[in-house]
CSV table of N, CA and C in Angstrom, one decimal:
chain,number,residue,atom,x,y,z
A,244,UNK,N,5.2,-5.1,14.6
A,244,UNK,CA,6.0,-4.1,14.0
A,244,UNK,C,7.3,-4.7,13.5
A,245,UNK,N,7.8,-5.9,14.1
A,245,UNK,CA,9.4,-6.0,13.9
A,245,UNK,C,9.1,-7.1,12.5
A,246,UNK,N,7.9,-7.4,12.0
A,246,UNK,CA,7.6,-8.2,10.9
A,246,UNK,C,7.9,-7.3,9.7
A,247,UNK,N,7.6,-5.9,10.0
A,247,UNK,CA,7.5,-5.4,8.6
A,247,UNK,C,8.6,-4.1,8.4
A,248,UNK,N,9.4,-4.1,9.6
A,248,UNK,CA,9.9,-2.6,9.6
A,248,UNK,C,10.7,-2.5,8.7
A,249,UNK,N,11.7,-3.4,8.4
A,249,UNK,CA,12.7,-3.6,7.9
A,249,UNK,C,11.8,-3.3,5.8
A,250,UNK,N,10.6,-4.1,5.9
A,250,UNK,CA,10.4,-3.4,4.4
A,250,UNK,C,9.9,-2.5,4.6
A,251,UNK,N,9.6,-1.9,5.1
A,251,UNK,CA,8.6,-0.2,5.0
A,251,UNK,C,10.0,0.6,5.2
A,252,UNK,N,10.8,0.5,5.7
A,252,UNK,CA,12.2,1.2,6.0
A,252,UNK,C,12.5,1.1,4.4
A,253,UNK,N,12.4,0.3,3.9
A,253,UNK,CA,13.2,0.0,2.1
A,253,UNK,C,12.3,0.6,1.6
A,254,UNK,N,11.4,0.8,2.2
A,254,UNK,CA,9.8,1.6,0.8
A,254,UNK,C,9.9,2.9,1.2
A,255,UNK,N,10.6,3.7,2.2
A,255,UNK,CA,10.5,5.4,2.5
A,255,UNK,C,9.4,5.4,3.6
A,256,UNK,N,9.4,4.6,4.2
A,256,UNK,CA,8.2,4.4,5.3
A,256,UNK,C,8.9,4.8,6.5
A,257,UNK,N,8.7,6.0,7.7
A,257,UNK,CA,9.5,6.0,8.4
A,257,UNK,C,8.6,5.4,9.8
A,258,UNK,N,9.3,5.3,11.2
A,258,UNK,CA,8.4,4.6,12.2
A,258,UNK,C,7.3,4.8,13.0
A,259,UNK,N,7.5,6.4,12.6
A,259,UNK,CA,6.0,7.1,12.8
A,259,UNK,C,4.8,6.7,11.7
A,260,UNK,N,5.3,6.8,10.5
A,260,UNK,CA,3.9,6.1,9.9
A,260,UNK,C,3.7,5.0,10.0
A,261,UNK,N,4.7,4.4,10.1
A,261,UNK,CA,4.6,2.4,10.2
A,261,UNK,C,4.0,2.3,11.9
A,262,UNK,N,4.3,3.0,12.8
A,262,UNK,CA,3.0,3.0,13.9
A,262,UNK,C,1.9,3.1,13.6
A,263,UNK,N,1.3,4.6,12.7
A,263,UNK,CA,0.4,5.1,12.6
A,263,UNK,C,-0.8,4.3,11.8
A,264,UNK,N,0.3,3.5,10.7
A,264,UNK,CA,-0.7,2.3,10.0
A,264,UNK,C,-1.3,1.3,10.8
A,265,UNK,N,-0.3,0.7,11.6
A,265,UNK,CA,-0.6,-0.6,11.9
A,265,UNK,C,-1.3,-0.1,12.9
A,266,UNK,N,-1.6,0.8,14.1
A,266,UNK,CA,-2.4,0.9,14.8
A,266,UNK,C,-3.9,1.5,13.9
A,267,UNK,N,-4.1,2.5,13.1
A,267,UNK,CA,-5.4,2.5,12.4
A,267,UNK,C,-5.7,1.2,11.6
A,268,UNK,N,-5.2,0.7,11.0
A,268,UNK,CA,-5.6,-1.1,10.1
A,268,UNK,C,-6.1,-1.4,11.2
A,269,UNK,N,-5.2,-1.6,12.2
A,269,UNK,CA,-5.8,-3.0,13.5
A,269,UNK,C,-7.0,-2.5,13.8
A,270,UNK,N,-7.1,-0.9,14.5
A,270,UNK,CA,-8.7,-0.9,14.9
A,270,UNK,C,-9.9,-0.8,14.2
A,271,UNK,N,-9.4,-0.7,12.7
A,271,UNK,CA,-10.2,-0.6,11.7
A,271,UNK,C,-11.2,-2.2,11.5
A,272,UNK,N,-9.9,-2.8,11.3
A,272,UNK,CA,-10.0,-4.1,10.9
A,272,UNK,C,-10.3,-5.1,12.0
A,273,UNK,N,-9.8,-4.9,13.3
A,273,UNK,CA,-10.0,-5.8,14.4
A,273,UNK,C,-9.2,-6.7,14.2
A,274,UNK,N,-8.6,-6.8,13.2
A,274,UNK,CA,-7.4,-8.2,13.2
A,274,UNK,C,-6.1,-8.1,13.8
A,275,UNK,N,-5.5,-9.3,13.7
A,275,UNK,CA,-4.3,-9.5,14.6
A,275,UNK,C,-3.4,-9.0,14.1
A,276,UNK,N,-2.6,-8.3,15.4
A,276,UNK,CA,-1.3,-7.3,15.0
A,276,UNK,C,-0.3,-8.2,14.0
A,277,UNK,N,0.1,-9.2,14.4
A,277,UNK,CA,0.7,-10.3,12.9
A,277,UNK,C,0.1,-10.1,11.8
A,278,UNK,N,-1.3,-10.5,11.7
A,278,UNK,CA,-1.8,-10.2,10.6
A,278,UNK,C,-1.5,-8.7,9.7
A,279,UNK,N,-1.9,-7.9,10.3
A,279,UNK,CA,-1.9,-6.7,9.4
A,279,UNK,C,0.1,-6.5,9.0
A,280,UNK,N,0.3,-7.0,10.2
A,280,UNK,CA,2.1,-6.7,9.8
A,280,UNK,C,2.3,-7.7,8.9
A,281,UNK,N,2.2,-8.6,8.4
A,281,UNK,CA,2.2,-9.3,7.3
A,281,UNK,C,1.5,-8.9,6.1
A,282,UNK,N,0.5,-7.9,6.3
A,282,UNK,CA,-0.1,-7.7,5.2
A,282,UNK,C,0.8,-6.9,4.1
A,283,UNK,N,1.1,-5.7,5.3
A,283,UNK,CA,1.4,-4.5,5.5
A,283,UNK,C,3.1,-4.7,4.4
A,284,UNK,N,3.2,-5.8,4.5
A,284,UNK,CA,5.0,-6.3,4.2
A,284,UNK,C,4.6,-7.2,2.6
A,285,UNK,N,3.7,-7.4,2.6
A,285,UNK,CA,3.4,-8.2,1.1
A,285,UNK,C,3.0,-6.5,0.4
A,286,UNK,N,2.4,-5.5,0.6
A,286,UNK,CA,2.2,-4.7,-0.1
A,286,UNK,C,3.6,-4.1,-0.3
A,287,UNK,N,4.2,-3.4,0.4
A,287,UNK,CA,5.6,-3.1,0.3
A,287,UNK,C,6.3,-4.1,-0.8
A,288,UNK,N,6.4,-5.5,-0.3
A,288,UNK,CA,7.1,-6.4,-1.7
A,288,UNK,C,6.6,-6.3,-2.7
A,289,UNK,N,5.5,-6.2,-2.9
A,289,UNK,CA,4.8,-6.1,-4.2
A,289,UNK,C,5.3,-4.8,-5.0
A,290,UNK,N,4.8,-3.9,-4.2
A,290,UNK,CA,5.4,-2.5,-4.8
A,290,UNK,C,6.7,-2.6,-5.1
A,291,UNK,N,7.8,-3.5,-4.4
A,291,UNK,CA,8.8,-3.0,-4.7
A,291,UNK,C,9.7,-4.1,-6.0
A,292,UNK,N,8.7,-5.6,-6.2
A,292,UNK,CA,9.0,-6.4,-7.3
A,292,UNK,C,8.6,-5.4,-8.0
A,293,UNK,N,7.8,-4.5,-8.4
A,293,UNK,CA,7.2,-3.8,-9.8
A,293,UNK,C,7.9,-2.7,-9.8
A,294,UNK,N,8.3,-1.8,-8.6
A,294,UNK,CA,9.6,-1.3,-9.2
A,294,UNK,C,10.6,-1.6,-10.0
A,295,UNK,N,11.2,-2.7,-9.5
A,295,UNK,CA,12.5,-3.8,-10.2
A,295,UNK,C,11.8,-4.1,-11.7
A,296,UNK,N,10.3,-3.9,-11.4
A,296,UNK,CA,10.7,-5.1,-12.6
A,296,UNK,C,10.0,-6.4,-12.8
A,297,UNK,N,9.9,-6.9,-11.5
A,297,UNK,CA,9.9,-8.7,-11.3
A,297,UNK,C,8.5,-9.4,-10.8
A,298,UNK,N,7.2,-8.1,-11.0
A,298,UNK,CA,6.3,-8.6,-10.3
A,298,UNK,C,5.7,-10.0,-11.0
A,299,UNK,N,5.1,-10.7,-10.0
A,299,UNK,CA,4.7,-12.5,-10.5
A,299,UNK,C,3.8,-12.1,-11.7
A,300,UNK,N,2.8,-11.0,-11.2
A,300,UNK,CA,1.5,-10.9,-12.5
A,300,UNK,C,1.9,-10.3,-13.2
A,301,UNK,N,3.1,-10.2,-13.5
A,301,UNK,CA,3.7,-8.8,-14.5
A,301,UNK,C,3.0,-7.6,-14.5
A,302,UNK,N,2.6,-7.2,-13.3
A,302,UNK,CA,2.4,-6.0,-13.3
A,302,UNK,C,3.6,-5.1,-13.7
A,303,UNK,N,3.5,-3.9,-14.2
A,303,UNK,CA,4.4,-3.2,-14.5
A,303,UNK,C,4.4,-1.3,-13.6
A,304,UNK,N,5.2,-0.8,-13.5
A,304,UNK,CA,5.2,0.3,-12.8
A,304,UNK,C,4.1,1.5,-13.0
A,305,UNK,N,4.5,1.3,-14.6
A,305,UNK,CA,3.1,2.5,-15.3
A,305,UNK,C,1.6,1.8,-15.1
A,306,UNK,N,1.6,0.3,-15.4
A,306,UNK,CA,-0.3,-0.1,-15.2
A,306,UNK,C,-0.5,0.3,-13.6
A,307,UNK,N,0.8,0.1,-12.4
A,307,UNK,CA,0.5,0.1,-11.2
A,307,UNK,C,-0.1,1.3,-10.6
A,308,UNK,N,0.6,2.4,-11.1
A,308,UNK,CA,0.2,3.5,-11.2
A,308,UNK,C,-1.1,4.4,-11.7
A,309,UNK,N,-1.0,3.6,-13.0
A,309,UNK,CA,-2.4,4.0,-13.8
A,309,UNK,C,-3.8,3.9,-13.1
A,310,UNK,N,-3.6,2.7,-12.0
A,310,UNK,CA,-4.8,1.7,-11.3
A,310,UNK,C,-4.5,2.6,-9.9
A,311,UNK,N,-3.9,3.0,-9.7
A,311,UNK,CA,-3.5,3.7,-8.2
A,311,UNK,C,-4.3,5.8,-8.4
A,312,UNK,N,-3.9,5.7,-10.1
A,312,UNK,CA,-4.3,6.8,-10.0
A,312,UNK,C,-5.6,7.2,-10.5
A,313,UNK,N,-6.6,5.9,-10.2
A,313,UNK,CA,-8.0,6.2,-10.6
A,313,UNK,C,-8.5,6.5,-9.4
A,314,UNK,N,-7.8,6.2,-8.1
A,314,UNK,CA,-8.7,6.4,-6.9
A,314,UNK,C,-8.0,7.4,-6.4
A,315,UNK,N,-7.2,8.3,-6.9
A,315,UNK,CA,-6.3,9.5,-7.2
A,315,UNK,C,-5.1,10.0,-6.2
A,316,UNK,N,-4.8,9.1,-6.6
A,316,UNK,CA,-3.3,8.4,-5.7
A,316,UNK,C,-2.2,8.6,-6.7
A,317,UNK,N,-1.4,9.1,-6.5
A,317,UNK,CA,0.1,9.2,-7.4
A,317,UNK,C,0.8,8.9,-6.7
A,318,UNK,N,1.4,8.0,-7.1
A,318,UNK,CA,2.4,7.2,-6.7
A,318,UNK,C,3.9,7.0,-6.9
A,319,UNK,N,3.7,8.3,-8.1
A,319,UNK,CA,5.2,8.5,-8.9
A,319,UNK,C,5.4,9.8,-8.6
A,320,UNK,N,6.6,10.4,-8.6
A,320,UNK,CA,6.3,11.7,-8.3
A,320,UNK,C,6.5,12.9,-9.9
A,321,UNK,N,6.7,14.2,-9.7
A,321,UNK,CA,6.9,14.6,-10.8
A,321,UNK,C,7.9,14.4,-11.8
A,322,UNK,N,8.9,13.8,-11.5
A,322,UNK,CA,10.5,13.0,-11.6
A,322,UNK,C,9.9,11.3,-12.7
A,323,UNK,N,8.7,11.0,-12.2
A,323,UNK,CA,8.6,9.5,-12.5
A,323,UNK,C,9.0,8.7,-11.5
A,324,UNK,N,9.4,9.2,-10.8
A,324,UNK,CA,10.3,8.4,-9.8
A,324,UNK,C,9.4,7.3,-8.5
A,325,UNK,N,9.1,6.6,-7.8
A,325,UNK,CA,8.5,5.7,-7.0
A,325,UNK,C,8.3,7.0,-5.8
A,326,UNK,N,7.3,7.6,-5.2
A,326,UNK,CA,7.5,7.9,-3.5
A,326,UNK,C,7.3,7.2,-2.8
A,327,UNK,N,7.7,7.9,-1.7
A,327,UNK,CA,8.3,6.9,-0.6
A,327,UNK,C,6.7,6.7,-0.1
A,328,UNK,N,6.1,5.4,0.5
A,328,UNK,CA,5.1,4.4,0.3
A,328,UNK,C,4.2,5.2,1.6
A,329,UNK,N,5.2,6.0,2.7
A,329,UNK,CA,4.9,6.3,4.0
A,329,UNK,C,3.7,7.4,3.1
A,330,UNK,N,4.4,8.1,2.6
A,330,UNK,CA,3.2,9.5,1.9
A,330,UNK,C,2.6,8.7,0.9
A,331,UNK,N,2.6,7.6,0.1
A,331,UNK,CA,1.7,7.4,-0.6
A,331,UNK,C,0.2,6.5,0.3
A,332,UNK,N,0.7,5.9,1.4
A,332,UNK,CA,-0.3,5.4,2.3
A,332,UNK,C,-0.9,6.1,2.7
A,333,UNK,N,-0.4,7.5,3.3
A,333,UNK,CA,-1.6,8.5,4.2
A,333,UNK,C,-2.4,9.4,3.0
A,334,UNK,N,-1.8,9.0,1.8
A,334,UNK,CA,-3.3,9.6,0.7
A,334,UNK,C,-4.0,8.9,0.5
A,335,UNK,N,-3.7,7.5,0.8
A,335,UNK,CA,-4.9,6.6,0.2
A,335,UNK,C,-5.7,6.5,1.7
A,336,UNK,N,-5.2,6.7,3.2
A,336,UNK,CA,-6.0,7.2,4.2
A,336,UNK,C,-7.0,7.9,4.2
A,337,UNK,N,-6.7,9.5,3.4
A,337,UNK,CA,-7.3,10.5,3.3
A,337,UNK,C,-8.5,10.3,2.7
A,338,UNK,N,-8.3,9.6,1.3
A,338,UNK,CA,-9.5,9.0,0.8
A,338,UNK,C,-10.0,7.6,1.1
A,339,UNK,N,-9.8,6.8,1.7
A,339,UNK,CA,-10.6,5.5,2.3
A,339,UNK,C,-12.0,5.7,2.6
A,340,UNK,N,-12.0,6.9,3.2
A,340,UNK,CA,-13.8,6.8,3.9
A,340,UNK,C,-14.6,7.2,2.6
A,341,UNK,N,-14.0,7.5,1.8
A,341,UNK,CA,-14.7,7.9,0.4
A,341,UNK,C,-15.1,6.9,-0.3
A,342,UNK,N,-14.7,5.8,-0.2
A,342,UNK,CA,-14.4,4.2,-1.2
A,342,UNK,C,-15.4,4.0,-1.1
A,343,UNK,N,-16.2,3.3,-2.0
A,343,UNK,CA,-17.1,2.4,-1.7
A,343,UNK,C,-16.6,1.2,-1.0
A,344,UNK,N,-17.4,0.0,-0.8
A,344,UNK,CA,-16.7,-1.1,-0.4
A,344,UNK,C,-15.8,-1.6,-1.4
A,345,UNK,N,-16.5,-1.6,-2.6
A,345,UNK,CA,-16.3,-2.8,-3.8
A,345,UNK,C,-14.8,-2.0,-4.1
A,346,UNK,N,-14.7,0.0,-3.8
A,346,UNK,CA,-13.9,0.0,-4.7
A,346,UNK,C,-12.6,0.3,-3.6
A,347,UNK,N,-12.5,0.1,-2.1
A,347,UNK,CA,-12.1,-0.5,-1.0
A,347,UNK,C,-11.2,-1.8,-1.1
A,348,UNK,N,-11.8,-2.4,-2.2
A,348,UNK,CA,-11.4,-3.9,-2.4
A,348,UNK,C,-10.2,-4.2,-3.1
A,349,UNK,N,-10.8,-3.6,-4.8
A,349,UNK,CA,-10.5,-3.5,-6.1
A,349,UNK,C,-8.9,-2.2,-5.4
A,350,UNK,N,-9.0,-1.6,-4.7
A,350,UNK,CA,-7.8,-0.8,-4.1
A,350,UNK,C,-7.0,-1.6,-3.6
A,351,UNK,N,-7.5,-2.0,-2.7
A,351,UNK,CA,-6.3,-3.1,-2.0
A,351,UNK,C,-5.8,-4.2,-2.7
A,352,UNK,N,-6.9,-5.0,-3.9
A,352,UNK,CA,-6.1,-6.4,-4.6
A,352,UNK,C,-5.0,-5.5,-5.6
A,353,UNK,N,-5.4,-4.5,-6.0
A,353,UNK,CA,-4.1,-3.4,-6.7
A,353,UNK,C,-3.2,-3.3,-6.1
A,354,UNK,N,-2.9,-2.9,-5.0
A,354,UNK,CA,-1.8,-3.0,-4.1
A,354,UNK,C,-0.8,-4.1,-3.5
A,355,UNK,N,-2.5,-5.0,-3.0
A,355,UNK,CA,-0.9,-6.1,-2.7
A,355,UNK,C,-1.6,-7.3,-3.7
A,356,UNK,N,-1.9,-7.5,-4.5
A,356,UNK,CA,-1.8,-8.7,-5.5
A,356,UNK,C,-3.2,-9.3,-4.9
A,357,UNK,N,-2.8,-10.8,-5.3
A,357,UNK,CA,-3.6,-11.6,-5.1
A,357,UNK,C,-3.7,-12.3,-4.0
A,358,UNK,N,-2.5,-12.4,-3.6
A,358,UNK,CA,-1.6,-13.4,-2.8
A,358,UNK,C,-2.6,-13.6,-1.5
């Protein structure tokens, strides 16, 4: 937890959800609590180079969004504005068991890059 709190705190993530992730990812995934807290902190950066502005793939805010809102996730609010990552995480929760795998995947390289 103390790997990522500090960016999920910058992204509107408060410590109830930043528990609530990292314990569902882990038992989901079986991976190591480092692991997912690292993961968990590149998605947040990512999100938040492409707010600024500065993402490596030049992703831009509107394509991020565009690609967030095919698996019907909004990610801006009615303002345009970024929300906070805590409520945009538990929507893409809500629909996870829905995903296919492939499109499980193609969700997450959207989110946090390549990297």
């Amino acid at each position: 937890m103390s790997k990522v709190a500090s960016a999920a705190n910058l992204m509107g993530v408060n410590e109830e959800q930043l528990a609530a992730q990292l314990s569902t990812i882990i038992s989901v995934t079986r991976e190591a609590p480092e692991t997912i807290g690292t993961s968990l902190k590149t998605i947040y950066a990512r999100i938040s180079d492409i707010k600024s502005g500065i993402a490596e793939d030049g992703a831009t805010l509107g394509y991020y969004s565009g690609k967030m809102a095919e698996f019907g996730v909004n990610v801006l609010d009615a303002n345009g504005n970024l929300r906070d990552m805590g409520d945009v995480m538990e929507d893409i929760g809500d629909r996870w068991g829905t995903l296919t795998r492939e499109q499980q995947i193609y969700l997450t390289q959207t989110m946090a890059g390549q990297r």
